[in-house]
JSON list of N, CA and C in Angstrom, two decimals:
[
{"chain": "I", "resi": 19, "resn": "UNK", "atom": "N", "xyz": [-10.10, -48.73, -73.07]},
{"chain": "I", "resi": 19, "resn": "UNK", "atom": "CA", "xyz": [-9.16, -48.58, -74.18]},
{"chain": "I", "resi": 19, "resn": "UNK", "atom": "C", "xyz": [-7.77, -48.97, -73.70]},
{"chain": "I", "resi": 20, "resn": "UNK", "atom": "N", "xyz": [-7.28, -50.14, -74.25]},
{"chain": "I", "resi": 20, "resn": "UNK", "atom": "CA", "xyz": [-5.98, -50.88, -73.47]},
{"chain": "I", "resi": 20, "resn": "UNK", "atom": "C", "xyz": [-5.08, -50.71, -74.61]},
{"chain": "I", "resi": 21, "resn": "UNK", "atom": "N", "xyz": [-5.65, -50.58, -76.22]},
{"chain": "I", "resi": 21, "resn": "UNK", "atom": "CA", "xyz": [-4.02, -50.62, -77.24]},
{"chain": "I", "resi": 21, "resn": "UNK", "atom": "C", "xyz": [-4.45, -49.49, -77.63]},
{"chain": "I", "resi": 22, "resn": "UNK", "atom": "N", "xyz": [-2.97, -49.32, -78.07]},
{"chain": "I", "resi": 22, "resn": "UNK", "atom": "CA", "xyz": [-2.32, -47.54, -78.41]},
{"chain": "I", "resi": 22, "resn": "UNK", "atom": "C", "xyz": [-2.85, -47.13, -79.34]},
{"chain": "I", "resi": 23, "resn": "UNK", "atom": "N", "xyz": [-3.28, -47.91, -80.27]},
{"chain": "I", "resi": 23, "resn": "UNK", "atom": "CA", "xyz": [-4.58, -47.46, -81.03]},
{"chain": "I", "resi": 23, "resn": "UNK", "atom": "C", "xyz": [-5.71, -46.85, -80.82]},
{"chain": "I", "resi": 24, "resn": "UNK", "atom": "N", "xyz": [-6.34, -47.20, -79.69]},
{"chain": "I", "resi": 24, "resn": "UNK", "atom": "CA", "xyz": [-7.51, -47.14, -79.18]},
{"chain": "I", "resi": 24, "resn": "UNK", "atom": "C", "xyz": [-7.54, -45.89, -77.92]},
{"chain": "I", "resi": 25, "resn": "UNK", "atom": "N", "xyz": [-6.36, -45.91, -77.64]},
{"chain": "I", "resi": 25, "resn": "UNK", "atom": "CA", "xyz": [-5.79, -44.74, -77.07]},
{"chain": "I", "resi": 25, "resn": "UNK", "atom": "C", "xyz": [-5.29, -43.42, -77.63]},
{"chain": "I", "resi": 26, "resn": "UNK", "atom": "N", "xyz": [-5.08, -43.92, -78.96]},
{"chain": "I", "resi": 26, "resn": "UNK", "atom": "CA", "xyz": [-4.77, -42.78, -79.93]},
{"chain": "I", "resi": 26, "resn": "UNK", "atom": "C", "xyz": [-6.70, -41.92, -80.30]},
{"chain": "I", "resi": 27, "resn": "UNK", "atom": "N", "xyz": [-6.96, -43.01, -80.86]},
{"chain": "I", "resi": 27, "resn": "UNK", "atom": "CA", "xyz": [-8.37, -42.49, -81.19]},
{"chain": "I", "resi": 27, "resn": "UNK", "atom": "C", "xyz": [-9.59, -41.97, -80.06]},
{"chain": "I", "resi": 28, "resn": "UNK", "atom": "N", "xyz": [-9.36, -42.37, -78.66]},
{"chain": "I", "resi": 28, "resn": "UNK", "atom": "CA", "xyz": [-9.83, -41.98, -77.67]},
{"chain": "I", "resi": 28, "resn": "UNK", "atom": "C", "xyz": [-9.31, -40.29, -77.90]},
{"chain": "I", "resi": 29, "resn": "UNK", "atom": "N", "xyz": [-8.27, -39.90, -77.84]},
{"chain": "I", "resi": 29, "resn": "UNK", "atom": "CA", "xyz": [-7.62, -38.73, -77.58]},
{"chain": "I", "resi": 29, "resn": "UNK", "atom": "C", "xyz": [-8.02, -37.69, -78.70]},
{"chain": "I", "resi": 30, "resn": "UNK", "atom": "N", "xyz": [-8.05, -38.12, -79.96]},
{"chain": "I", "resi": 30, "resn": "UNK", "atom": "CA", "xyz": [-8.79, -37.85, -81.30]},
{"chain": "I", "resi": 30, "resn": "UNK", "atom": "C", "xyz": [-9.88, -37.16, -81.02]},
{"chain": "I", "resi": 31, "resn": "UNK", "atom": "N", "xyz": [-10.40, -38.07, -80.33]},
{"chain": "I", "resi": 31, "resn": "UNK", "atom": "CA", "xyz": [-12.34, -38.12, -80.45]},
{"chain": "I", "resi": 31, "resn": "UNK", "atom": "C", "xyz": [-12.47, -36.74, -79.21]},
{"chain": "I", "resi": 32, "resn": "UNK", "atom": "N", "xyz": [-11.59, -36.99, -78.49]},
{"chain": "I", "resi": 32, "resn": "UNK", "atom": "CA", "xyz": [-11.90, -35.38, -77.35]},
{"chain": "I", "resi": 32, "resn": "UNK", "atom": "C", "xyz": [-11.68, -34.58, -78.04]},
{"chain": "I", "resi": 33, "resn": "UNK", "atom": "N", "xyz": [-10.36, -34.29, -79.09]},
{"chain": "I", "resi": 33, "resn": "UNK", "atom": "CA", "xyz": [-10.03, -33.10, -79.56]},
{"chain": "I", "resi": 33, "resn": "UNK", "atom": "C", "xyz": [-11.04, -32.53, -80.45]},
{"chain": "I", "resi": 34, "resn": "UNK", "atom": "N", "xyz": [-11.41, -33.49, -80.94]},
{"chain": "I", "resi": 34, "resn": "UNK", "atom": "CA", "xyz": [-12.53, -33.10, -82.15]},
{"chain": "I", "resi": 34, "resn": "UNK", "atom": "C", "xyz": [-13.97, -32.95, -81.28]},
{"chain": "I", "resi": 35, "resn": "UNK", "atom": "N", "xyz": [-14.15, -33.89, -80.43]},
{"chain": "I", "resi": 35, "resn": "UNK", "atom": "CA", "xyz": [-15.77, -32.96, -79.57]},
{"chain": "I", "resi": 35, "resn": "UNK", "atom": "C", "xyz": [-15.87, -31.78, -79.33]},
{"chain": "I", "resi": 36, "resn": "UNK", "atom": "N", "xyz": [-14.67, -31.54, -78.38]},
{"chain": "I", "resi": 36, "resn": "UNK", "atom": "CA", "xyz": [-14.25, -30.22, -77.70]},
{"chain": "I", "resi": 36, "resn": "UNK", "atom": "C", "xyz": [-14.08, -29.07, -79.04]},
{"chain": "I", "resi": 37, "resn": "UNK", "atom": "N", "xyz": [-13.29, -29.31, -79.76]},
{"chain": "I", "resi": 37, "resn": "UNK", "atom": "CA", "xyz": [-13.56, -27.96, -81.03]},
{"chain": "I", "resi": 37, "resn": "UNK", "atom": "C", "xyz": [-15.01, -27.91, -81.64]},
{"chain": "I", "resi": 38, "resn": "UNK", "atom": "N", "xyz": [-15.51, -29.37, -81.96]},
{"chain": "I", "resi": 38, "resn": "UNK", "atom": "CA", "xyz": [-17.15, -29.22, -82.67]},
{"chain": "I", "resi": 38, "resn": "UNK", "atom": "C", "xyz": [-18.03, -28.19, -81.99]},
{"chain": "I", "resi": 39, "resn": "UNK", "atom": "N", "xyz": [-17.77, -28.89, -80.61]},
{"chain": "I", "resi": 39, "resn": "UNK", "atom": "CA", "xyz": [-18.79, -27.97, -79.75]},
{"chain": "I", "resi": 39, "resn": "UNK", "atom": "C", "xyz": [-18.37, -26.66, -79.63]},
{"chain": "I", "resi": 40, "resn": "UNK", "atom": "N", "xyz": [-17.19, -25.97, -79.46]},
{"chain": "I", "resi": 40, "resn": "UNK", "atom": "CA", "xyz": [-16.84, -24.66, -79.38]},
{"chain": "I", "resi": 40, "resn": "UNK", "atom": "C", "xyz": [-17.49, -23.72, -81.28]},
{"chain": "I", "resi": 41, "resn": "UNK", "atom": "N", "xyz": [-17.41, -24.81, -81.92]},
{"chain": "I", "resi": 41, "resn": "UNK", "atom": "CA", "xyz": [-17.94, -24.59, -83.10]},
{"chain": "I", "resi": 41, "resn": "UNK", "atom": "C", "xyz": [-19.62, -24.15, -83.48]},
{"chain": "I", "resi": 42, "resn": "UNK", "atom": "N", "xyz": [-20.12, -25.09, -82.80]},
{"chain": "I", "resi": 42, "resn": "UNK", "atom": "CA", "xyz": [-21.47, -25.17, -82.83]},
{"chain": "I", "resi": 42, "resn": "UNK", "atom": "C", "xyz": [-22.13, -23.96, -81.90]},
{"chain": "I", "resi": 43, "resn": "UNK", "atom": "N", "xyz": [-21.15, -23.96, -80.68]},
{"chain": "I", "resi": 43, "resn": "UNK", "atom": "CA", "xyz": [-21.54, -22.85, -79.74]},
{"chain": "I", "resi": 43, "resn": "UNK", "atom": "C", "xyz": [-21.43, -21.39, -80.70]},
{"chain": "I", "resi": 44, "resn": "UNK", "atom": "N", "xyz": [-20.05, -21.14, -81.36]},
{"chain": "I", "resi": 44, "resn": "UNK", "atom": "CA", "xyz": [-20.12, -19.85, -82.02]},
{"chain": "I", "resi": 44, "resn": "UNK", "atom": "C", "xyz": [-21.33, -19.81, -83.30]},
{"chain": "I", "resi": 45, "resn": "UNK", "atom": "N", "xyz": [-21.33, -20.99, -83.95]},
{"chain": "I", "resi": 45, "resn": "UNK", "atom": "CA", "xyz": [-22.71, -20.82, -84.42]},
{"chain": "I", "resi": 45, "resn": "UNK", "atom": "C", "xyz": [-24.02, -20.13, -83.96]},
{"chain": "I", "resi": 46, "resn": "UNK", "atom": "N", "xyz": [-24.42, -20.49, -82.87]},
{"chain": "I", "resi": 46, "resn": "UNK", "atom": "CA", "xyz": [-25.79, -20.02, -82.00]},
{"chain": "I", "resi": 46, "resn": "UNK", "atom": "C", "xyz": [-25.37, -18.73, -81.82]},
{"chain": "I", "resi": 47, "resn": "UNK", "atom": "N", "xyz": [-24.59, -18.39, -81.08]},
{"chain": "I", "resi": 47, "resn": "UNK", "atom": "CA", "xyz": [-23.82, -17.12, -80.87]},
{"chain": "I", "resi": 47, "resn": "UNK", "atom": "C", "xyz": [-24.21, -15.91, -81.79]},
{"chain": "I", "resi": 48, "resn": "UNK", "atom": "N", "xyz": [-23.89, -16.15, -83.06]},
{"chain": "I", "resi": 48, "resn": "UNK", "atom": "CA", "xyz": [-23.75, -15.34, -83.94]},
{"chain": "I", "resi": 48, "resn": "UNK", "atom": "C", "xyz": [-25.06, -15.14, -84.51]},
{"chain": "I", "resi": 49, "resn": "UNK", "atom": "N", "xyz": [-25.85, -16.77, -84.80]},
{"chain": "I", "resi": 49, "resn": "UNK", "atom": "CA", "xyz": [-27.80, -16.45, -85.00]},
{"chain": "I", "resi": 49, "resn": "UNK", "atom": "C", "xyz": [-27.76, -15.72, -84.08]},
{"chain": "I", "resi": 50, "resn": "UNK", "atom": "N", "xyz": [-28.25, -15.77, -82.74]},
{"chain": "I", "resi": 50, "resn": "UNK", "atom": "CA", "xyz": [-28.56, -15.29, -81.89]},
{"chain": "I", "resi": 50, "resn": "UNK", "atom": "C", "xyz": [-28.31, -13.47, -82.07]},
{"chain": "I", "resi": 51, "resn": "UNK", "atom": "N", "xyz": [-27.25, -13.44, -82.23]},
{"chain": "I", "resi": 51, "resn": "UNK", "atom": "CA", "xyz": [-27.04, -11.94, -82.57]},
{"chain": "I", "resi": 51, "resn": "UNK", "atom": "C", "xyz": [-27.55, -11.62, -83.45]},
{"chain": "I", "resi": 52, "resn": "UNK", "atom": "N", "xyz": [-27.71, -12.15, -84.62]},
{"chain": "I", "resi": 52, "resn": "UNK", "atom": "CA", "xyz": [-28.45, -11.84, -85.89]},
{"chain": "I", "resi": 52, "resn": "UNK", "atom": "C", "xyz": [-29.94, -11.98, -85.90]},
{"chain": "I", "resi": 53, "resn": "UNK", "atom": "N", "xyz": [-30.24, -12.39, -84.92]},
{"chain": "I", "resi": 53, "resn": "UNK", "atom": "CA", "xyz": [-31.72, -12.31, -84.70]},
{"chain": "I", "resi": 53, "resn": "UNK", "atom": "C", "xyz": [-32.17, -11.25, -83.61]},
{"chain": "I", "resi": 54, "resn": "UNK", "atom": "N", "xyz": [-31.20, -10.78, -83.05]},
{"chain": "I", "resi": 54, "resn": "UNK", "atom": "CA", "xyz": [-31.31, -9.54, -82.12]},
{"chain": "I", "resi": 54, "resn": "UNK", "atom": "C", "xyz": [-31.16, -8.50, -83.12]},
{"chain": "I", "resi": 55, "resn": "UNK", "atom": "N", "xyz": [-30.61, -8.19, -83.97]},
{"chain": "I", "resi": 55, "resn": "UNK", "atom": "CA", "xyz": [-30.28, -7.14, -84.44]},
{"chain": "I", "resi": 55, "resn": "UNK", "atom": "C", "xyz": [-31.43, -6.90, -85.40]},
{"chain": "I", "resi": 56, "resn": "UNK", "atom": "N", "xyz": [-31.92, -8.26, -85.53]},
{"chain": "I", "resi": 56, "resn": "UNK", "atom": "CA", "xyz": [-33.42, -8.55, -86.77]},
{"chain": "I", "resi": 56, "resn": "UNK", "atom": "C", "xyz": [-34.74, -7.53, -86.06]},
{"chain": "I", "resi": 57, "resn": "UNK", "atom": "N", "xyz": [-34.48, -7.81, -84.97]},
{"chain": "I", "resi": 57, "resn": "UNK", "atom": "CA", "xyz": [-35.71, -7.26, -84.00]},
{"chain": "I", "resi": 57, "resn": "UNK", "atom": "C", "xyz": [-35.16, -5.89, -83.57]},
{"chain": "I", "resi": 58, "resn": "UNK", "atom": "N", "xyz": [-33.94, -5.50, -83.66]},
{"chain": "I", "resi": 58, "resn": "UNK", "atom": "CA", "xyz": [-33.45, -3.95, -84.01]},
{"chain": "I", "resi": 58, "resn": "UNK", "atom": "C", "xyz": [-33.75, -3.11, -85.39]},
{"chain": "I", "resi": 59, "resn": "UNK", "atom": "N", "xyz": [-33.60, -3.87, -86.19]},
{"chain": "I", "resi": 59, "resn": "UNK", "atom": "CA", "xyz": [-33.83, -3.22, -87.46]},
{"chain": "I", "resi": 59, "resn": "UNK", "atom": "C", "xyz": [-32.42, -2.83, -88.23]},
{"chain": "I", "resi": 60, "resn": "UNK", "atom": "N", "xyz": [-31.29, -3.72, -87.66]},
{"chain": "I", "resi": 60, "resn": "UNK", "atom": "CA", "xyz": [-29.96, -3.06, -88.40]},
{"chain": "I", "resi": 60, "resn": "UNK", "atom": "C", "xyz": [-29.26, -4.75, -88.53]},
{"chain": "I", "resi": 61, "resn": "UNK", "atom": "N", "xyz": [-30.35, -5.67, -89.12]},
{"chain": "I", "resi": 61, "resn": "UNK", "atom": "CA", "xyz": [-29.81, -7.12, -89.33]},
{"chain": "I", "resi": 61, "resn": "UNK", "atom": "C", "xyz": [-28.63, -7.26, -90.58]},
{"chain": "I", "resi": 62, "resn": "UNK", "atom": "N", "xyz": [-28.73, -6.41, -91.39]},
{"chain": "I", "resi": 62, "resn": "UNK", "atom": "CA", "xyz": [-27.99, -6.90, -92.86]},
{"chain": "I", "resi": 62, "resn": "UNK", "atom": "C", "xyz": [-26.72, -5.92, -92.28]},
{"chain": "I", "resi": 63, "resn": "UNK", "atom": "N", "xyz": [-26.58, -5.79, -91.16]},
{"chain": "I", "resi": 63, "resn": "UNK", "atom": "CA", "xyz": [-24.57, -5.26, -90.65]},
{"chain": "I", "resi": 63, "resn": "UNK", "atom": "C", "xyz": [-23.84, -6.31, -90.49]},
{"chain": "I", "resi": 64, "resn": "UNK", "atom": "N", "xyz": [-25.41, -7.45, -89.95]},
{"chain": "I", "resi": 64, "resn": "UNK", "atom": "CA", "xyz": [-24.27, -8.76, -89.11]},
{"chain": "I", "resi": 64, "resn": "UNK", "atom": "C", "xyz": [-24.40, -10.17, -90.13]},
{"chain": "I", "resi": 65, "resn": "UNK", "atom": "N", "xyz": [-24.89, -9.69, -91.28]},
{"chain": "I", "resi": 65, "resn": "UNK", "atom": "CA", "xyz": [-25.70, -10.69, -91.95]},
{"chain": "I", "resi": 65, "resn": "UNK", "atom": "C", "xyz": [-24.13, -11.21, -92.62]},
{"chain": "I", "resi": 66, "resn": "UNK", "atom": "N", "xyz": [-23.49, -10.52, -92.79]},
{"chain": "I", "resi": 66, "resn": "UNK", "atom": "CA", "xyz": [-21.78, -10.93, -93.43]},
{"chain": "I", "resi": 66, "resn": "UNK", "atom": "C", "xyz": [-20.99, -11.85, -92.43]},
{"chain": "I", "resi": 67, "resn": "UNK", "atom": "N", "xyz": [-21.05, -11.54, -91.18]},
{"chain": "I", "resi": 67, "resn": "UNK", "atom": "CA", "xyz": [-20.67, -12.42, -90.28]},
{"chain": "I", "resi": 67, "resn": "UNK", "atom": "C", "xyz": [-21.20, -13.43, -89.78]},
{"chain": "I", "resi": 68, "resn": "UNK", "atom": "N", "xyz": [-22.14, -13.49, -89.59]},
{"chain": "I", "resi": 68, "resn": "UNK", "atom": "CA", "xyz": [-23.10, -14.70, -89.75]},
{"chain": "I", "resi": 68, "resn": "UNK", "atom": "C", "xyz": [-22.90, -15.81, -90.48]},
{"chain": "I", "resi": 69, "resn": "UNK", "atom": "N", "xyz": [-22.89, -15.14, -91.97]},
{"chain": "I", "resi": 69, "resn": "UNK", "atom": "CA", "xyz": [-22.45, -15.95, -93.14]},
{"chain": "I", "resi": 69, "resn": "UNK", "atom": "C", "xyz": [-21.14, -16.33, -93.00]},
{"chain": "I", "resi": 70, "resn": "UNK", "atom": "N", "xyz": [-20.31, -15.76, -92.77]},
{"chain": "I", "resi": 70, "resn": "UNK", "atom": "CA", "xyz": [-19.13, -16.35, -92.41]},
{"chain": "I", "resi": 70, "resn": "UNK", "atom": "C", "xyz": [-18.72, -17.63, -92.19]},
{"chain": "I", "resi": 71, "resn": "UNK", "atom": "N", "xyz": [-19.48, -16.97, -90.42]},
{"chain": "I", "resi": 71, "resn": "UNK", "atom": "CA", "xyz": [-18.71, -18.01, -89.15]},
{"chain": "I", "resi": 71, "resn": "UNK", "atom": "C", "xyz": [-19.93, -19.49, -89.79]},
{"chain": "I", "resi": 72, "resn": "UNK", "atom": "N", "xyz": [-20.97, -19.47, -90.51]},
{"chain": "I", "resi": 72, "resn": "UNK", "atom": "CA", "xyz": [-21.65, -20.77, -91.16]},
{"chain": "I", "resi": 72, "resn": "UNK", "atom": "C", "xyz": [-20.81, -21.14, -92.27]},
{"chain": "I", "resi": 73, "resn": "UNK", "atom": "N", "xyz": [-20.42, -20.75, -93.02]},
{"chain": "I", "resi": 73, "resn": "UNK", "atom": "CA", "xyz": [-19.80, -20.88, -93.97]},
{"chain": "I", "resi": 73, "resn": "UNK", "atom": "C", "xyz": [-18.36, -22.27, -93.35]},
{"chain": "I", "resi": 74, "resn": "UNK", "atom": "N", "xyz": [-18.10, -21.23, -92.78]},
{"chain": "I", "resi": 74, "resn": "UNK", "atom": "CA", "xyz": [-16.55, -21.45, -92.08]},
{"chain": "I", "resi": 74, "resn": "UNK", "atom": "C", "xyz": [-17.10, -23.07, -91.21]},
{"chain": "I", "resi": 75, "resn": "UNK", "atom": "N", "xyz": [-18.01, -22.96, -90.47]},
{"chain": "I", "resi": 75, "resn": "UNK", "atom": "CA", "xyz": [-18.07, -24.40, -89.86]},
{"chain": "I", "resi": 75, "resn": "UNK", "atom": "C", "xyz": [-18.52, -25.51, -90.62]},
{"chain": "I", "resi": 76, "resn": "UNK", "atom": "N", "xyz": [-19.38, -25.55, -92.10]},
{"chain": "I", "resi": 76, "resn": "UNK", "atom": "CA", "xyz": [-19.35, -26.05, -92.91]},
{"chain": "I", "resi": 76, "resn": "UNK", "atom": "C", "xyz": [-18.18, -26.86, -93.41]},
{"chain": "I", "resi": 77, "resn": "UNK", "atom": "N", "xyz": [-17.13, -25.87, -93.86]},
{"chain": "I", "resi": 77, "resn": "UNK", "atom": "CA", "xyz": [-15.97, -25.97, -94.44]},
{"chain": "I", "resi": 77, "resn": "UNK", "atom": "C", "xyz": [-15.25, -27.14, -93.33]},
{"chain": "I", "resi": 78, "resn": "UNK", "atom": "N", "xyz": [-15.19, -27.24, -92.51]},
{"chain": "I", "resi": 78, "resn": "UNK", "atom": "CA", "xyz": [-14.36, -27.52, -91.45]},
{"chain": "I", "resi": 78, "resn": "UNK", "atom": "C", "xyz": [-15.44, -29.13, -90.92]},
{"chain": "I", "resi": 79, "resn": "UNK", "atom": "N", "xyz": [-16.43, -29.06, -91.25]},
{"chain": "I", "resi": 79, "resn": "UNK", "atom": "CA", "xyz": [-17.15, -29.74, -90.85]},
{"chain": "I", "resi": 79, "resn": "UNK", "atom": "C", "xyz": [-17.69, -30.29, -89.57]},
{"chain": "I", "resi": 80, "resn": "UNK", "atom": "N", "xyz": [-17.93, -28.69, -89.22]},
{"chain": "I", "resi": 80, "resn": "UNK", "atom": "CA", "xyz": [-18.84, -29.18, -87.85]},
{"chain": "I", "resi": 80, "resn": "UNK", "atom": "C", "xyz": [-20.13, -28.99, -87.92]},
{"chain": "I", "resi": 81, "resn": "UNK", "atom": "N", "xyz": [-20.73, -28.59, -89.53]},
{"chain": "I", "resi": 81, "resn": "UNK", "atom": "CA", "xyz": [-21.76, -29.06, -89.62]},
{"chain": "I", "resi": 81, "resn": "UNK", "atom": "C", "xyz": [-21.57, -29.15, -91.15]},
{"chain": "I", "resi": 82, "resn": "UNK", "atom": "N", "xyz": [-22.87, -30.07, -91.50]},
{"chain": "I", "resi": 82, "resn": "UNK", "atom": "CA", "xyz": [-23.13, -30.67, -92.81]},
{"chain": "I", "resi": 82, "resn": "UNK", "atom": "C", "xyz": [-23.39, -29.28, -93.52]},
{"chain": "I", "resi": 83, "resn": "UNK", "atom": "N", "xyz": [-22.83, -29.00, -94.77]},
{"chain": "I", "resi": 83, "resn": "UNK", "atom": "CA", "xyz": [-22.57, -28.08, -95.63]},
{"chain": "I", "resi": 83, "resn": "UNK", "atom": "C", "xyz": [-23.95, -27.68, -96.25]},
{"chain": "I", "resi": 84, "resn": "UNK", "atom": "N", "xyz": [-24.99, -28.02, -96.42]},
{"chain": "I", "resi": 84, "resn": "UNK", "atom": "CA", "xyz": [-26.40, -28.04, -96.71]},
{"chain": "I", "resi": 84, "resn": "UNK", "atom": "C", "xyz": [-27.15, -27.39, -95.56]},
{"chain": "I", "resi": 85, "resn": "UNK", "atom": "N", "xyz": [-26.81, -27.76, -94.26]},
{"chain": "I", "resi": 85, "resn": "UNK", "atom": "CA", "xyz": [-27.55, -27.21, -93.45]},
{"chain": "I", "resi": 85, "resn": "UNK", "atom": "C", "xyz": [-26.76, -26.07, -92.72]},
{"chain": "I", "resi": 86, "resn": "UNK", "atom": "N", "xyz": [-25.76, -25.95, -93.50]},
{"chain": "I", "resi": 86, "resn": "UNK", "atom": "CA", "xyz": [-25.12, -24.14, -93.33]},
{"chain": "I", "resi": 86, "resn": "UNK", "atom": "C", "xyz": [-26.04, -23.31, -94.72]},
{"chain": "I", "resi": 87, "resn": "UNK", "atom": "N", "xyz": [-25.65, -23.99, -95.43]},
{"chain": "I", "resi": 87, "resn": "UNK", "atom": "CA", "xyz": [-26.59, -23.14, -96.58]},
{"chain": "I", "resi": 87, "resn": "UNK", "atom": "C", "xyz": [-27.87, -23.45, -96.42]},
{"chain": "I", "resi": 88, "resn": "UNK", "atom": "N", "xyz": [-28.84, -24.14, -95.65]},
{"chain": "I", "resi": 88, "resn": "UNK", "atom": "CA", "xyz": [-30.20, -23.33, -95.82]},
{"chain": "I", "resi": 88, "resn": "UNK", "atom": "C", "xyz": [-30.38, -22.81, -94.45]},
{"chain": "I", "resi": 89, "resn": "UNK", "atom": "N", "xyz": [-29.42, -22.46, -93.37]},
{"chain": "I", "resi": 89, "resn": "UNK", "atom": "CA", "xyz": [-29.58, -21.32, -92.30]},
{"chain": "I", "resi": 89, "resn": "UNK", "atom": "C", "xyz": [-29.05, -20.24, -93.14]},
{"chain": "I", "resi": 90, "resn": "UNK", "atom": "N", "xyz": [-28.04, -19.98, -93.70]},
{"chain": "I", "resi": 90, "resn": "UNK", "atom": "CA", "xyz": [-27.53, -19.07, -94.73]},
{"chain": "I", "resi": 90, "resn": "UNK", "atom": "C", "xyz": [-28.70, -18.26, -95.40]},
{"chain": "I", "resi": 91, "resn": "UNK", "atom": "N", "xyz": [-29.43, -19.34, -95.84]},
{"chain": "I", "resi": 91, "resn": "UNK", "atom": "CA", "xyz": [-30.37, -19.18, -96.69]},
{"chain": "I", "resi": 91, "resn": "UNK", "atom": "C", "xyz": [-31.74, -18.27, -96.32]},
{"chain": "I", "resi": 92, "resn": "UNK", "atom": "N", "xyz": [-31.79, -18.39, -95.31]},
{"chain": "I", "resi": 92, "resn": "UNK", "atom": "CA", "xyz": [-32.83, -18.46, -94.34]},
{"chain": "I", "resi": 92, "resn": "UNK", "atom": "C", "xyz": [-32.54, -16.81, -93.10]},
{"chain": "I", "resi": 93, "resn": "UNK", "atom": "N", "xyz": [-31.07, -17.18, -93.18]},
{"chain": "I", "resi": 93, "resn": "UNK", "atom": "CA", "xyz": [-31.13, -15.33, -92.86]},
{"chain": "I", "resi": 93, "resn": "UNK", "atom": "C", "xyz": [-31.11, -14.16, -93.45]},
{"chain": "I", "resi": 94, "resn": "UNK", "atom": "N", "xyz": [-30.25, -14.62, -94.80]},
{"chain": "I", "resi": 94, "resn": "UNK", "atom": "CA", "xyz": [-30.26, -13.89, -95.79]},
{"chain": "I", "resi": 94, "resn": "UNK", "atom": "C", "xyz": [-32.06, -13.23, -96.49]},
{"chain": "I", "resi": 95, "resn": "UNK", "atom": "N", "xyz": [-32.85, -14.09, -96.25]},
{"chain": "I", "resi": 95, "resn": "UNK", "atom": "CA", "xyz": [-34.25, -14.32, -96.57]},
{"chain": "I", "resi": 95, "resn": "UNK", "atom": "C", "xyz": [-35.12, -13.10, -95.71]},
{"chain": "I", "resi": 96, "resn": "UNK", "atom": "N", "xyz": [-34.66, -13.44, -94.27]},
{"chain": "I", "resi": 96, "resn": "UNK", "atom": "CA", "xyz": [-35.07, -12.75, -93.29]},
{"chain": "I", "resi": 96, "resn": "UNK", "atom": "C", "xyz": [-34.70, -11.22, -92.75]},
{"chain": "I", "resi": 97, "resn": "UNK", "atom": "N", "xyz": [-32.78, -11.69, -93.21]},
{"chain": "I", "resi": 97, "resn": "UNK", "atom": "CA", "xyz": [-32.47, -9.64, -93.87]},
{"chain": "I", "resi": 97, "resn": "UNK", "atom": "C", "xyz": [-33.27, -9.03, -94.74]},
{"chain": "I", "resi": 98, "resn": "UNK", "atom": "N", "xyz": [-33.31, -9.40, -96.00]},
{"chain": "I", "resi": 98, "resn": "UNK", "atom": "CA", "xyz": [-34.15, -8.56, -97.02]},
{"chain": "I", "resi": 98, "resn": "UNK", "atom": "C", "xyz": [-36.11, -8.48, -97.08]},
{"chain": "I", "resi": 99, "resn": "UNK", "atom": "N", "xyz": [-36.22, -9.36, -96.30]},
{"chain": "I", "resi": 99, "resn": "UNK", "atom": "CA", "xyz": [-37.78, -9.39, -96.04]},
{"chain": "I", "resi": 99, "resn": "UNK", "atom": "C", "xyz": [-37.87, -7.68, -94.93]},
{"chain": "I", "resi": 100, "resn": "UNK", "atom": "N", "xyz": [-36.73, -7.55, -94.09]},
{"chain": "I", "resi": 100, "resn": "UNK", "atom": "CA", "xyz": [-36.34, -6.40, -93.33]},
{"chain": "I", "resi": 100, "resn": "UNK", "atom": "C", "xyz": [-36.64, -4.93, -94.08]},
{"chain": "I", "resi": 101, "resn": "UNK", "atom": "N", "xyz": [-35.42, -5.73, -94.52]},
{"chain": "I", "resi": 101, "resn": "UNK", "atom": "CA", "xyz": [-35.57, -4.22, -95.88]},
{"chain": "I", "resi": 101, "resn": "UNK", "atom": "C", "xyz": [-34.03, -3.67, -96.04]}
]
């Protein structure tokens, strides 16, 4: 990358990996907890935060808005199958 263009968008492209991935990481994070708590029996405490932090990376687009709503979909499914 030799023009300032290309140097601009080089610099872009880190800022935005580096947050996606910190993004994607709190994603797992939060399943992960919500699937621990599934196998506790106290899933629909974390089922709001969950929804959230998917919601929220949707919005922001670190992931495609469809495949926040059918993990959304899909825990919400798995809370009330709970009870």
């Amino acid at each position: 990358a030799n023009h300032v263009s290309a140097l601009k968008r080089a610099r872009q492209n880190e800022k935005r990996r580096t947050r996606n991935r910190a993004g994607r990481a709190a994603n797992r994070t939060v399943v992960r907890k919500f699937e621990a708590a599934l196998a506790d029996g106290n899933a629909a405490a974390l089922l709001p935060e969950a929804m959230a932090q998917l919601a929220g990376s949707a919005a922001k687009g670190v992931i495609p808005k469809k495949r926040a709503a059918r993990k959304i979909s899909r825990l919400a499914k798995a809370a009330a199958k709970q009870g």
